[in-house]
């Protein structure tokens, strides 16, 4: 399914293309058509599932023809639990509003900073992203009006309730026009969220997305404790001794990607690097050869990892760690498949110890570590992984 097939207008497709999103995520596929129709949605989806774009895109399209309101009359309100999320969500709206054929303005307001600039900035705002407390303060000063509000979104509703915002949320709901579209997103469907849902949503469409963590259970994850000098021999050893035929290797820099691919090639393993410095043509043929099985090892950087459109890979190797845990999950997520789980292998140096700890903690998944110090990297048998190939 493509973004176009979901019914999105061409001005949004342009902005999506600029973000280098190749295809919709699960929640985008399910939520966008329903939101475009003006229906209420209950979305149970973890962070990282692409839920912000899942609501921002159809909401922007639904605003066409409605944005010329009186000053200080907003069209859409997004309630969020934290200032960080407020900023992030507003950025997403901004990034998709570049090519809109109508006037549009968004703004984020949150506590912990001076209220005055926010009050003054509230001019011709269409989408307001707000934390509940600050929103109430602003309404008390008559900074905005809700008569033209058509959509309310609660993002990370469970977190908002956990932080004790229930009272403020109820006060905000009471200020809004009765007739409106409501979208509620939450990572969990706790009893507290259900209470809010029953009051707020009318015949909602339920969209439930499995958490990445569940998917992680489907991946055989192994870490190798290794010195930087031994990474190359270890990589060749794993590929050769297990006779792996389709391996995606991630490095953290373009320079390393080239180096790793060259070294493999010199050692008789068919490998190619694709990254932002390669021509579009080279990237395309490299990827096509890899998918068809003609290229044994593809070495890539994170920049391209999101753009690589392969549904399943048997082996993913983190030659170097990515900076963010999100990217880590994204990389290894390439191998998670119920019928035939793949291998995700991570090289960990002394220097990486702290970072891999943080990544594991964030994933809530602990990786089995193997020390390579006494491993003979010239032998062809590898007891840890050979049984899986
Ligand atoms: P969210 O769950 O909204 O916080 O999004 C998580 C991350 O996924 C963000 O960095 C988005 O930019 C990214 N993202 C959202 N939709 C897509 C998509 N269709 N393709 C690739 N990346 C996406």
mmCIF file of C-alpha atoms and ligand atoms in Angstrom:
data_model
loop_
_atom_site.group_PDB
_atom_site.id
_atom_site.type_symbol
_atom_site.label_atom_id
_atom_site.label_comp_id
_atom_site.label_asym_id
_atom_site.label_seq_id
_atom_site.Cartn_x
_atom_site.Cartn_y
_atom_site.Cartn_z
ATOM 1 C CA UNK A 1 0.000 0.000 0.000
ATOM 2 C CA UNK A 2 1.317 3.462 -0.913
ATOM 3 C CA UNK A 3 0.538 6.856 0.648
ATOM 4 C CA UNK A 4 -1.288 7.787 -2.544
ATOM 5 C CA UNK A 5 -3.584 4.778 -2.261
ATOM 6 C CA UNK A 6 -4.581 5.946 1.201
ATOM 7 C CA UNK A 7 -6.291 8.930 -0.398
ATOM 8 C CA UNK A 8 -3.809 11.668 0.466
ATOM 9 C CA UNK A 9 -3.649 14.790 -1.682
ATOM 10 C CA UNK A 10 -0.674 15.493 -3.942
ATOM 11 C CA UNK A 11 0.507 18.458 -1.853
ATOM 12 C CA UNK A 12 0.958 16.062 1.078
ATOM 13 C CA UNK A 13 2.573 13.382 -1.077
ATOM 14 C CA UNK A 14 5.233 15.964 -1.998
ATOM 15 C CA UNK A 15 6.056 16.623 1.646
ATOM 16 C CA UNK A 16 6.073 12.899 2.425
ATOM 17 C CA UNK A 17 8.563 12.361 -0.386
ATOM 18 C CA UNK A 18 10.815 15.036 1.132
ATOM 19 C CA UNK A 19 10.793 13.088 4.419
ATOM 20 C CA UNK A 20 11.992 10.021 2.495
ATOM 21 C CA UNK A 21 9.139 7.901 3.850
ATOM 22 C CA UNK A 22 8.871 5.062 1.342
ATOM 23 C CA UNK A 23 5.590 3.585 2.466
ATOM 24 C CA UNK A 24 3.074 3.996 5.265
ATOM 25 C CA UNK A 25 3.635 2.259 8.592
ATOM 26 C CA UNK A 26 0.940 -0.104 9.854
ATOM 27 C CA UNK A 27 -0.844 2.545 11.878
ATOM 28 C CA UNK A 28 -0.677 5.049 9.022
ATOM 29 C CA UNK A 29 -2.187 2.498 6.659
ATOM 30 C CA UNK A 30 -5.100 1.873 8.978
ATOM 31 C CA UNK A 31 -5.680 5.299 10.505
ATOM 32 C CA UNK A 32 -5.297 7.702 7.562
ATOM 33 C CA UNK A 33 -8.390 6.603 5.547
ATOM 34 C CA UNK A 34 -10.577 6.542 8.671
ATOM 35 C CA UNK A 35 -9.453 9.985 9.878
ATOM 36 C CA UNK A 36 -9.937 11.406 6.374
ATOM 37 C CA UNK A 37 -13.578 10.321 6.623
ATOM 38 C CA UNK A 38 -13.968 12.349 9.815
ATOM 39 C CA UNK A 39 -14.498 9.331 12.073
ATOM 40 C CA UNK A 40 -13.354 8.953 15.684
ATOM 41 C CA UNK A 41 -10.347 6.708 16.262
ATOM 42 C CA UNK A 42 -8.995 4.814 19.234
ATOM 43 C CA UNK A 43 -5.373 4.036 18.358
ATOM 44 C CA UNK A 44 -3.420 1.707 20.626
ATOM 45 C CA UNK A 45 0.085 2.147 19.353
ATOM 46 C CA UNK A 46 3.535 2.474 20.876
ATOM 47 C CA UNK A 47 5.815 5.444 20.318
ATOM 48 C CA UNK A 48 7.923 4.856 17.264
ATOM 49 C CA UNK A 49 5.064 3.358 15.257
ATOM 50 C CA UNK A 50 4.637 6.507 13.159
ATOM 51 C CA UNK A 51 1.431 7.590 14.847
ATOM 52 C CA UNK A 52 2.124 11.328 14.674
ATOM 53 C CA UNK A 53 2.116 11.327 10.883
ATOM 54 C CA UNK A 54 -0.848 8.921 11.007
ATOM 55 C CA UNK A 55 -3.004 11.726 12.373
ATOM 56 C CA UNK A 56 -1.140 14.860 11.196
ATOM 57 C CA UNK A 57 -1.446 14.011 7.481
ATOM 58 C CA UNK A 58 -5.226 13.417 7.273
ATOM 59 C CA UNK A 59 -5.893 16.317 9.631
ATOM 60 C CA UNK A 60 -4.005 18.706 7.386
ATOM 61 C CA UNK A 61 -5.999 17.493 4.402
ATOM 62 C CA UNK A 62 -9.291 17.792 6.277
ATOM 63 C CA UNK A 63 -8.418 21.420 7.022
ATOM 64 C CA UNK A 64 -8.612 22.409 3.378
ATOM 65 C CA UNK A 65 -11.172 25.206 3.053
ATOM 66 C CA UNK A 66 -11.563 25.632 6.810
ATOM 67 C CA UNK A 67 -8.519 27.608 7.875
ATOM 68 C CA UNK A 68 -9.737 31.146 7.290
ATOM 69 C CA UNK A 69 -11.188 31.623 10.736
ATOM 70 C CA UNK A 70 -11.356 34.654 12.974
ATOM 71 C CA UNK A 71 -8.120 35.433 14.772
ATOM 72 C CA UNK A 72 -7.464 33.348 17.921
ATOM 73 C CA UNK A 73 -9.944 30.680 16.774
ATOM 74 C CA UNK A 74 -8.158 27.361 16.424
ATOM 75 C CA UNK A 75 -9.271 24.424 14.243
ATOM 76 C CA UNK A 76 -7.427 21.519 15.798
ATOM 77 C CA UNK A 77 -6.203 20.874 19.335
ATOM 78 C CA UNK A 78 -3.593 18.219 20.126
ATOM 79 C CA UNK A 79 -3.196 17.513 23.844
ATOM 80 C CA UNK A 80 0.112 15.939 24.843
ATOM 81 C CA UNK A 81 1.695 15.069 28.215
ATOM 82 C CA UNK A 82 5.109 16.746 27.901
ATOM 83 C CA UNK A 83 6.802 19.782 26.411
ATOM 84 C CA UNK A 84 9.158 17.518 24.462
ATOM 85 C CA UNK A 85 6.284 15.757 22.763
ATOM 86 C CA UNK A 86 4.542 19.093 22.142
ATOM 87 C CA UNK A 87 7.604 20.305 20.234
ATOM 88 C CA UNK A 88 7.993 17.058 18.299
ATOM 89 C CA UNK A 89 4.360 16.889 17.249
ATOM 90 C CA UNK A 90 4.331 20.493 16.108
ATOM 91 C CA UNK A 91 7.475 19.852 14.065
ATOM 92 C CA UNK A 92 5.701 16.997 12.272
ATOM 93 C CA UNK A 93 2.782 19.285 11.379
ATOM 94 C CA UNK A 94 5.242 21.902 10.149
ATOM 95 C CA UNK A 95 7.199 19.426 8.045
ATOM 96 C CA UNK A 96 4.059 18.276 6.243
ATOM 97 C CA UNK A 97 2.607 21.744 5.732
ATOM 98 C CA UNK A 98 5.307 23.088 3.378
ATOM 99 C CA UNK A 99 3.303 22.638 0.178
ATOM 100 C CA UNK A 100 -0.236 23.232 1.400
ATOM 101 C CA UNK A 101 -2.408 25.200 -1.062
ATOM 102 C CA UNK A 102 -4.034 27.128 1.788
ATOM 103 C CA UNK A 103 -2.833 29.304 4.649
ATOM 104 C CA UNK A 104 -1.800 27.325 7.686
ATOM 105 C CA UNK A 105 -0.059 27.915 10.978
ATOM 106 C CA UNK A 106 0.736 25.640 13.904
ATOM 107 C CA UNK A 107 2.121 26.317 17.355
ATOM 108 C CA UNK A 108 3.221 24.407 20.462
ATOM 109 C CA UNK A 109 2.498 25.685 23.973
ATOM 110 C CA UNK A 110 3.688 24.111 27.225
ATOM 111 C CA UNK A 111 4.477 24.984 30.822
ATOM 112 C CA UNK A 112 7.839 25.660 32.404
ATOM 113 C CA UNK A 113 8.499 28.712 30.238
ATOM 114 C CA UNK A 114 7.123 32.249 30.227
ATOM 115 C CA UNK A 115 3.485 32.435 29.115
ATOM 116 C CA UNK A 116 3.695 35.887 27.496
ATOM 117 C CA UNK A 117 5.406 34.981 24.211
ATOM 118 C CA UNK A 118 2.908 32.136 23.801
ATOM 119 C CA UNK A 119 -0.001 34.476 24.404
ATOM 120 C CA UNK A 120 1.323 36.995 21.899
ATOM 121 C CA UNK A 121 2.143 34.247 19.387
ATOM 122 C CA UNK A 122 -1.429 32.962 19.334
ATOM 123 C CA UNK A 123 -2.287 34.695 16.046
ATOM 124 C CA UNK A 124 -4.151 32.845 13.284
ATOM 125 C CA UNK A 125 -3.169 29.438 14.632
ATOM 126 C CA UNK A 126 -4.906 26.449 13.030
ATOM 127 C CA UNK A 127 -3.306 23.556 14.889
ATOM 128 C CA UNK A 128 -2.393 24.070 18.523
ATOM 129 C CA UNK A 129 -0.303 21.417 20.290
ATOM 130 C CA UNK A 130 -0.513 21.872 24.048
ATOM 131 C CA UNK A 131 0.093 20.382 27.458
ATOM 132 C CA UNK A 132 -3.159 20.529 29.483
ATOM 133 C CA UNK A 133 -2.040 22.847 32.310
ATOM 134 C CA UNK A 134 -0.628 25.559 30.062
ATOM 135 C CA UNK A 135 -3.618 25.333 27.758
ATOM 136 C CA UNK A 136 -5.953 26.118 30.656
ATOM 137 C CA UNK A 137 -3.808 29.046 31.739
ATOM 138 C CA UNK A 138 -4.008 30.436 28.230
ATOM 139 C CA UNK A 139 -7.773 29.977 27.955
ATOM 140 C CA UNK A 140 -8.217 31.760 31.272
ATOM 141 C CA UNK A 141 -6.511 34.749 29.682
ATOM 142 C CA UNK A 142 -8.789 34.466 26.642
ATOM 143 C CA UNK A 143 -5.797 33.742 24.438
ATOM 144 C CA UNK A 144 -7.841 31.444 22.178
ATOM 145 C CA UNK A 145 -11.360 30.345 21.306
ATOM 146 C CA UNK A 146 -12.683 26.929 20.388
ATOM 147 C CA UNK A 147 -15.922 27.749 18.453
ATOM 148 C CA UNK A 148 -14.352 26.615 15.166
ATOM 149 C CA UNK A 149 -12.611 23.569 16.566
ATOM 150 C CA UNK A 150 -13.268 20.501 14.425
ATOM 151 C CA UNK A 151 -10.826 17.929 15.832
ATOM 152 C CA UNK A 152 -9.398 17.006 19.216
ATOM 153 C CA UNK A 153 -6.452 14.649 19.525
ATOM 154 C CA UNK A 154 -5.173 13.099 22.725
ATOM 155 C CA UNK A 155 -1.659 11.829 22.143
ATOM 156 C CA UNK A 156 -0.039 9.470 24.653
ATOM 157 C CA UNK A 157 -3.263 9.577 26.669
ATOM 158 C CA UNK A 158 -2.013 6.934 29.120
ATOM 159 C CA UNK A 159 1.021 9.029 29.963
ATOM 160 C CA UNK A 160 -1.121 12.134 30.336
ATOM 161 C CA UNK A 161 -3.338 10.304 32.859
ATOM 162 C CA UNK A 162 -0.329 8.795 34.674
ATOM 163 C CA UNK A 163 1.065 12.288 35.116
ATOM 164 C CA UNK A 164 -2.171 13.290 36.880
ATOM 165 C CA UNK A 165 -3.672 15.503 34.171
ATOM 166 C CA UNK A 166 -7.197 14.004 34.423
ATOM 167 C CA UNK A 167 -8.758 17.073 36.040
ATOM 168 C CA UNK A 168 -7.197 19.477 33.556
ATOM 169 C CA UNK A 169 -8.224 17.260 30.658
ATOM 170 C CA UNK A 170 -11.849 17.211 31.815
ATOM 171 C CA UNK A 171 -11.812 20.994 32.126
ATOM 172 C CA UNK A 172 -10.482 21.315 28.581
ATOM 173 C CA UNK A 173 -13.116 18.892 27.186
ATOM 174 C CA UNK A 174 -15.856 21.020 28.765
ATOM 175 C CA UNK A 175 -14.656 24.063 26.799
ATOM 176 C CA UNK A 176 -14.897 22.404 23.380
ATOM 177 C CA UNK A 177 -17.846 22.373 20.954
ATOM 178 C CA UNK A 178 -19.921 19.184 21.223
ATOM 179 C CA UNK A 179 -19.768 18.358 17.547
ATOM 180 C CA UNK A 180 -16.207 17.400 16.662
ATOM 181 C CA UNK A 181 -13.940 14.548 15.615
ATOM 182 C CA UNK A 182 -11.986 12.866 18.432
ATOM 183 C CA UNK A 183 -8.799 10.851 18.101
ATOM 184 C CA UNK A 184 -7.286 9.118 21.093
ATOM 185 C CA UNK A 185 -3.836 7.564 20.941
ATOM 186 C CA UNK A 186 -2.304 5.574 23.754
ATOM 187 C CA UNK A 187 0.417 2.938 24.149
ATOM 188 C CA UNK A 188 -1.820 0.925 26.480
ATOM 189 C CA UNK A 189 -5.543 0.513 26.991
ATOM 190 C CA UNK A 190 -5.526 0.935 30.778
ATOM 191 C CA UNK A 191 -8.811 1.211 32.745
ATOM 192 C CA UNK A 192 -8.170 4.969 33.075
ATOM 193 C CA UNK A 193 -7.788 5.348 29.326
ATOM 194 C CA UNK A 194 -10.968 3.325 28.806
ATOM 195 C CA UNK A 195 -12.857 5.705 31.086
ATOM 196 C CA UNK A 196 -11.775 8.712 29.011
ATOM 197 C CA UNK A 197 -12.465 6.819 25.809
ATOM 198 C CA UNK A 198 -16.056 6.031 26.804
ATOM 199 C CA UNK A 199 -16.804 9.674 27.526
ATOM 200 C CA UNK A 200 -14.992 11.126 24.553
ATOM 201 C CA UNK A 201 -15.278 8.880 21.515
ATOM 202 C CA UNK A 202 -18.336 8.185 19.392
ATOM 203 C CA UNK A 203 -18.380 4.785 17.616
ATOM 204 C CA UNK A 204 -14.620 4.847 17.310
ATOM 205 C CA UNK A 205 -12.648 2.710 14.917
ATOM 206 C CA UNK A 206 -10.217 0.669 16.997
ATOM 207 C CA UNK A 207 -6.711 0.416 15.588
ATOM 208 C CA UNK A 208 -4.282 -1.713 17.529
ATOM 209 C CA UNK A 209 -0.622 -2.054 16.584
ATOM 210 C CA UNK A 210 1.684 -4.660 18.074
ATOM 211 C CA UNK A 211 4.568 -3.203 20.062
ATOM 212 C CA UNK A 212 8.100 -3.504 18.704
ATOM 213 C CA UNK A 213 8.956 -5.340 21.885
ATOM 214 C CA UNK A 214 6.692 -8.244 20.881
ATOM 215 C CA UNK A 215 8.384 -8.260 17.535
ATOM 216 C CA UNK A 216 11.784 -8.310 19.206
ATOM 217 C CA UNK A 217 10.895 -11.658 20.749
ATOM 218 C CA UNK A 218 10.919 -13.068 17.239
ATOM 219 C CA UNK A 219 14.542 -12.171 16.587
ATOM 220 C CA UNK A 220 17.553 -14.265 17.582
ATOM 221 C CA UNK A 221 19.808 -11.623 19.047
ATOM 222 C CA UNK A 222 23.461 -12.231 19.844
ATOM 223 C CA UNK A 223 26.178 -9.758 20.789
ATOM 224 C CA UNK A 224 29.896 -10.346 20.272
ATOM 225 C CA UNK A 225 32.353 -8.637 22.582
ATOM 226 C CA UNK A 226 35.179 -7.771 20.237
ATOM 227 C CA UNK A 227 38.159 -5.435 19.870
ATOM 228 C CA UNK A 228 37.987 -2.912 16.990
ATOM 229 C CA UNK A 229 40.821 -4.732 15.159
ATOM 230 C CA UNK A 230 39.054 -8.077 15.315
ATOM 231 C CA UNK A 231 35.757 -6.806 13.875
ATOM 232 C CA UNK A 232 36.775 -7.486 10.269
ATOM 233 C CA UNK A 233 37.996 -11.061 10.891
ATOM 234 C CA UNK A 234 34.889 -11.759 13.013
ATOM 235 C CA UNK A 235 32.578 -10.514 10.277
ATOM 236 C CA UNK A 236 34.263 -12.709 7.650
ATOM 237 C CA UNK A 237 34.311 -15.665 10.030
ATOM 238 C CA UNK A 238 30.576 -15.412 10.732
ATOM 239 C CA UNK A 239 29.630 -15.064 7.082
ATOM 240 C CA UNK A 240 31.937 -17.814 5.837
ATOM 241 C CA UNK A 241 31.580 -20.379 8.608
ATOM 242 C CA UNK A 242 27.791 -20.134 8.593
ATOM 243 C CA UNK A 243 27.635 -19.780 4.829
ATOM 244 C CA UNK A 244 25.290 -16.807 5.119
ATOM 245 C CA UNK A 245 24.057 -15.726 1.711
ATOM 246 C CA UNK A 246 22.151 -12.506 2.390
ATOM 247 C CA UNK A 247 23.615 -10.250 5.035
ATOM 248 C CA UNK A 248 22.883 -6.598 5.743
ATOM 249 C CA UNK A 249 25.715 -4.900 7.633
ATOM 250 C CA UNK A 250 25.258 -1.536 9.319
ATOM 251 C CA UNK A 251 28.062 0.917 9.967
ATOM 252 C CA UNK A 252 27.810 4.375 11.466
ATOM 253 C CA UNK A 253 29.680 6.261 8.764
ATOM 254 C CA UNK A 254 29.978 6.374 5.000
ATOM 255 C CA UNK A 255 33.743 5.947 5.361
ATOM 256 C CA UNK A 256 33.378 2.740 7.399
ATOM 257 C CA UNK A 257 30.730 1.366 5.048
ATOM 258 C CA UNK A 258 33.154 1.661 2.124
ATOM 259 C CA UNK A 259 36.014 0.215 4.153
ATOM 260 C CA UNK A 260 34.030 -2.816 5.331
ATOM 261 C CA UNK A 261 32.692 -3.560 1.843
ATOM 262 C CA UNK A 262 36.190 -3.270 0.296
ATOM 263 C CA UNK A 263 37.708 -5.586 2.873
ATOM 264 C CA UNK A 264 35.013 -8.220 2.360
ATOM 265 C CA UNK A 265 35.423 -7.977 -1.381
ATOM 266 C CA UNK A 266 39.205 -8.453 -1.052
ATOM 267 C CA UNK A 267 38.547 -11.558 1.000
ATOM 268 C CA UNK A 268 36.375 -13.141 -1.648
ATOM 269 C CA UNK A 269 32.980 -12.200 -0.236
ATOM 270 C CA UNK A 270 30.800 -10.365 -2.712
ATOM 271 C CA UNK A 271 29.930 -7.070 -0.989
ATOM 272 C CA UNK A 272 28.894 -3.539 -1.837
ATOM 273 C CA UNK A 273 28.300 -0.390 0.175
ATOM 274 C CA UNK A 274 25.329 1.887 -0.384
ATOM 275 C CA UNK A 275 25.051 5.243 1.300
ATOM 276 C CA UNK A 276 24.269 8.891 0.687
ATOM 277 C CA UNK A 277 27.525 9.543 -1.194
ATOM 278 C CA UNK A 278 26.784 6.908 -3.847
ATOM 279 C CA UNK A 279 24.888 7.856 -6.976
ATOM 280 C CA UNK A 280 21.203 7.055 -7.140
ATOM 281 C CA UNK A 281 21.979 4.553 -9.886
ATOM 282 C CA UNK A 282 24.600 2.688 -7.866
ATOM 283 C CA UNK A 283 22.287 2.537 -4.856
ATOM 284 C CA UNK A 284 19.449 1.191 -6.951
ATOM 285 C CA UNK A 285 21.434 -1.558 -8.658
ATOM 286 C CA UNK A 286 23.192 -2.492 -5.398
ATOM 287 C CA UNK A 287 19.882 -2.884 -3.646
ATOM 288 C CA UNK A 288 18.309 -4.777 -6.533
ATOM 289 C CA UNK A 289 21.236 -7.196 -6.661
ATOM 290 C CA UNK A 290 21.047 -7.709 -2.943
ATOM 291 C CA UNK A 291 17.312 -8.440 -3.018
ATOM 292 C CA UNK A 292 17.684 -10.847 -5.943
ATOM 293 C CA UNK A 293 20.467 -12.731 -4.128
ATOM 294 C CA UNK A 294 23.250 -11.784 -6.567
ATOM 295 C CA UNK A 295 24.969 -9.632 -3.964
ATOM 296 C CA UNK A 296 25.866 -11.463 -0.784
ATOM 297 C CA UNK A 297 26.570 -8.576 1.585
ATOM 298 C CA UNK A 298 25.135 -5.084 1.541
ATOM 299 C CA UNK A 299 26.850 -2.556 3.809
ATOM 300 C CA UNK A 300 24.764 0.475 4.701
ATOM 301 C CA UNK A 301 24.568 3.473 7.008
ATOM 302 C CA UNK A 302 21.513 4.457 9.055
ATOM 303 C CA UNK A 303 20.673 7.247 6.700
ATOM 304 C CA UNK A 304 19.595 4.691 4.160
ATOM 305 C CA UNK A 305 18.292 2.059 6.522
ATOM 306 C CA UNK A 306 14.802 3.542 6.613
ATOM 307 C CA UNK A 307 14.713 3.725 2.873
ATOM 308 C CA UNK A 308 15.674 0.106 2.271
ATOM 309 C CA UNK A 309 12.434 -1.508 1.374
ATOM 310 C CA UNK A 310 12.968 -5.189 2.118
ATOM 311 C CA UNK A 311 10.337 -6.936 4.142
ATOM 312 C CA UNK A 312 12.501 -9.693 5.570
ATOM 313 C CA UNK A 313 16.207 -10.395 5.926
ATOM 314 C CA UNK A 314 17.769 -13.498 7.460
ATOM 315 C CA UNK A 315 20.851 -11.750 8.898
ATOM 316 C CA UNK A 316 21.483 -8.223 10.101
ATOM 317 C CA UNK A 317 24.827 -7.268 11.585
ATOM 318 C CA UNK A 318 25.517 -4.127 13.573
ATOM 319 C CA UNK A 319 29.185 -3.662 12.766
ATOM 320 C CA UNK A 320 28.946 -0.423 14.703
ATOM 321 C CA UNK A 321 26.199 0.701 17.059
ATOM 322 C CA UNK A 322 23.749 3.352 15.933
ATOM 323 C CA UNK A 323 23.453 6.451 18.070
ATOM 324 C CA UNK A 324 19.807 6.015 18.991
ATOM 325 C CA UNK A 325 18.042 2.935 20.421
ATOM 326 C CA UNK A 326 15.225 3.671 17.970
ATOM 327 C CA UNK A 327 17.600 3.152 15.057
ATOM 328 C CA UNK A 328 18.860 -0.036 16.662
ATOM 329 C CA UNK A 329 15.344 -1.471 16.798
ATOM 330 C CA UNK A 330 14.696 -0.269 13.284
ATOM 331 C CA UNK A 331 17.828 -2.001 11.978
ATOM 332 C CA UNK A 332 17.238 -5.368 13.629
ATOM 333 C CA UNK A 333 13.490 -5.220 12.985
ATOM 334 C CA UNK A 334 14.350 -6.302 9.440
ATOM 335 C CA UNK A 335 14.695 -9.891 10.595
ATOM 336 C CA UNK A 336 11.654 -10.359 12.845
ATOM 337 C CA UNK A 337 9.223 -12.806 11.269
ATOM 338 C CA UNK A 338 7.036 -15.314 13.072
ATOM 339 C CA UNK A 339 7.488 -18.337 10.774
ATOM 340 C CA UNK A 340 11.225 -17.942 10.357
ATOM 341 C CA UNK A 341 13.003 -15.618 12.770
ATOM 342 C CA UNK A 342 16.306 -14.198 11.621
ATOM 343 C CA UNK A 343 19.579 -13.352 13.306
ATOM 344 C CA UNK A 344 20.505 -9.929 14.563
ATOM 345 C CA UNK A 345 24.153 -9.731 15.520
ATOM 346 C CA UNK A 346 25.806 -6.827 17.260
ATOM 347 C CA UNK A 347 29.506 -6.160 17.594
ATOM 348 C CA UNK A 348 30.280 -4.590 20.950
ATOM 349 C CA UNK A 349 33.657 -3.067 21.814
ATOM 350 C CA UNK A 350 34.865 -2.035 25.231
ATOM 351 C CA UNK A 351 33.914 1.534 24.366
ATOM 352 C CA UNK A 352 30.356 0.514 23.405
ATOM 353 C CA UNK A 353 29.567 -1.107 26.763
ATOM 354 C CA UNK A 354 27.668 1.816 28.224
ATOM 355 C CA UNK A 355 25.787 2.568 25.034
ATOM 356 C CA UNK A 356 24.673 -1.027 24.466
ATOM 357 C CA UNK A 357 23.440 -1.086 28.054
ATOM 358 C CA UNK A 358 21.293 1.980 27.357
ATOM 359 C CA UNK A 359 19.977 0.436 24.141
ATOM 360 C CA UNK A 360 19.037 -2.815 25.874
ATOM 361 C CA UNK A 361 17.337 -0.970 28.693
ATOM 362 C CA UNK A 362 15.294 1.086 26.229
ATOM 363 C CA UNK A 363 14.341 -2.062 24.268
ATOM 364 C CA UNK A 364 13.574 -3.898 27.503
ATOM 365 C CA UNK A 365 15.368 -6.807 25.917
ATOM 366 C CA UNK A 366 18.711 -8.251 26.998
ATOM 367 C CA UNK A 367 21.099 -9.588 24.415
ATOM 368 C CA UNK A 368 23.167 -12.709 25.009
ATOM 369 C CA UNK A 369 26.841 -11.678 24.811
ATOM 370 C CA UNK A 370 29.664 -13.901 23.569
ATOM 371 C CA UNK A 371 33.291 -13.066 24.280
ATOM 372 C CA UNK A 372 35.462 -13.449 21.202
ATOM 373 C CA UNK A 373 38.774 -13.216 23.056
ATOM 374 C CA UNK A 374 39.387 -16.949 22.965
ATOM 375 C CA UNK A 375 37.461 -17.614 19.762
ATOM 376 C CA UNK A 376 39.468 -18.937 16.833
ATOM 377 C CA UNK A 377 38.234 -16.771 13.994
ATOM 378 C CA UNK A 378 39.893 -18.982 11.401
ATOM 379 C CA UNK A 379 37.817 -22.085 12.114
ATOM 380 C CA UNK A 380 34.716 -22.628 10.039
ATOM 381 C CA UNK A 381 32.420 -24.026 12.723
ATOM 382 C CA UNK A 382 30.527 -21.574 14.882
ATOM 383 C CA UNK A 383 28.559 -23.373 17.571
ATOM 384 C CA UNK A 384 26.463 -20.335 18.461
ATOM 385 C CA UNK A 385 24.862 -19.676 15.150
ATOM 386 C CA UNK A 386 25.484 -22.589 12.791
ATOM 387 C CA UNK A 387 22.394 -24.458 13.976
ATOM 388 C CA UNK A 388 20.199 -21.585 12.779
ATOM 389 C CA UNK A 389 21.420 -21.549 9.239
HETATM 390 P P1 LIG B 1 6.281 8.480 15.897
HETATM 391 O O1 LIG B 1 5.751 7.132 16.298
HETATM 392 O O2 LIG B 1 5.243 9.341 15.307
HETATM 393 O O3 LIG B 1 7.033 9.138 17.029
HETATM 394 O O4 LIG B 1 7.359 8.257 14.712
HETATM 395 C C1 LIG B 1 8.553 7.516 14.899
HETATM 396 C C2 LIG B 1 9.588 7.791 13.835
HETATM 397 O O5 LIG B 1 9.239 7.154 12.613
HETATM 398 C C3 LIG B 1 9.811 9.260 13.476
HETATM 399 O O6 LIG B 1 11.197 9.485 13.448
HETATM 400 C C4 LIG B 1 9.209 9.425 12.093
HETATM 401 O O7 LIG B 1 9.895 10.395 11.341
HETATM 402 C C5 LIG B 1 9.388 8.046 11.508
HETATM 403 N N1 LIG B 1 8.346 7.680 10.518
HETATM 404 C C6 LIG B 1 7.015 7.932 10.601
HETATM 405 N N2 LIG B 1 6.370 7.435 9.537
HETATM 406 C C7 LIG B 1 7.304 6.844 8.739
HETATM 407 C C8 LIG B 1 7.251 6.133 7.496
HETATM 408 N N3 LIG B 1 6.108 5.932 6.853
HETATM 409 N N4 LIG B 1 8.410 5.686 6.988
HETATM 410 C C9 LIG B 1 9.575 5.869 7.651
HETATM 411 N N5 LIG B 1 9.699 6.518 8.824
HETATM 412 C C10 LIG B 1 8.572 6.996 9.387
#
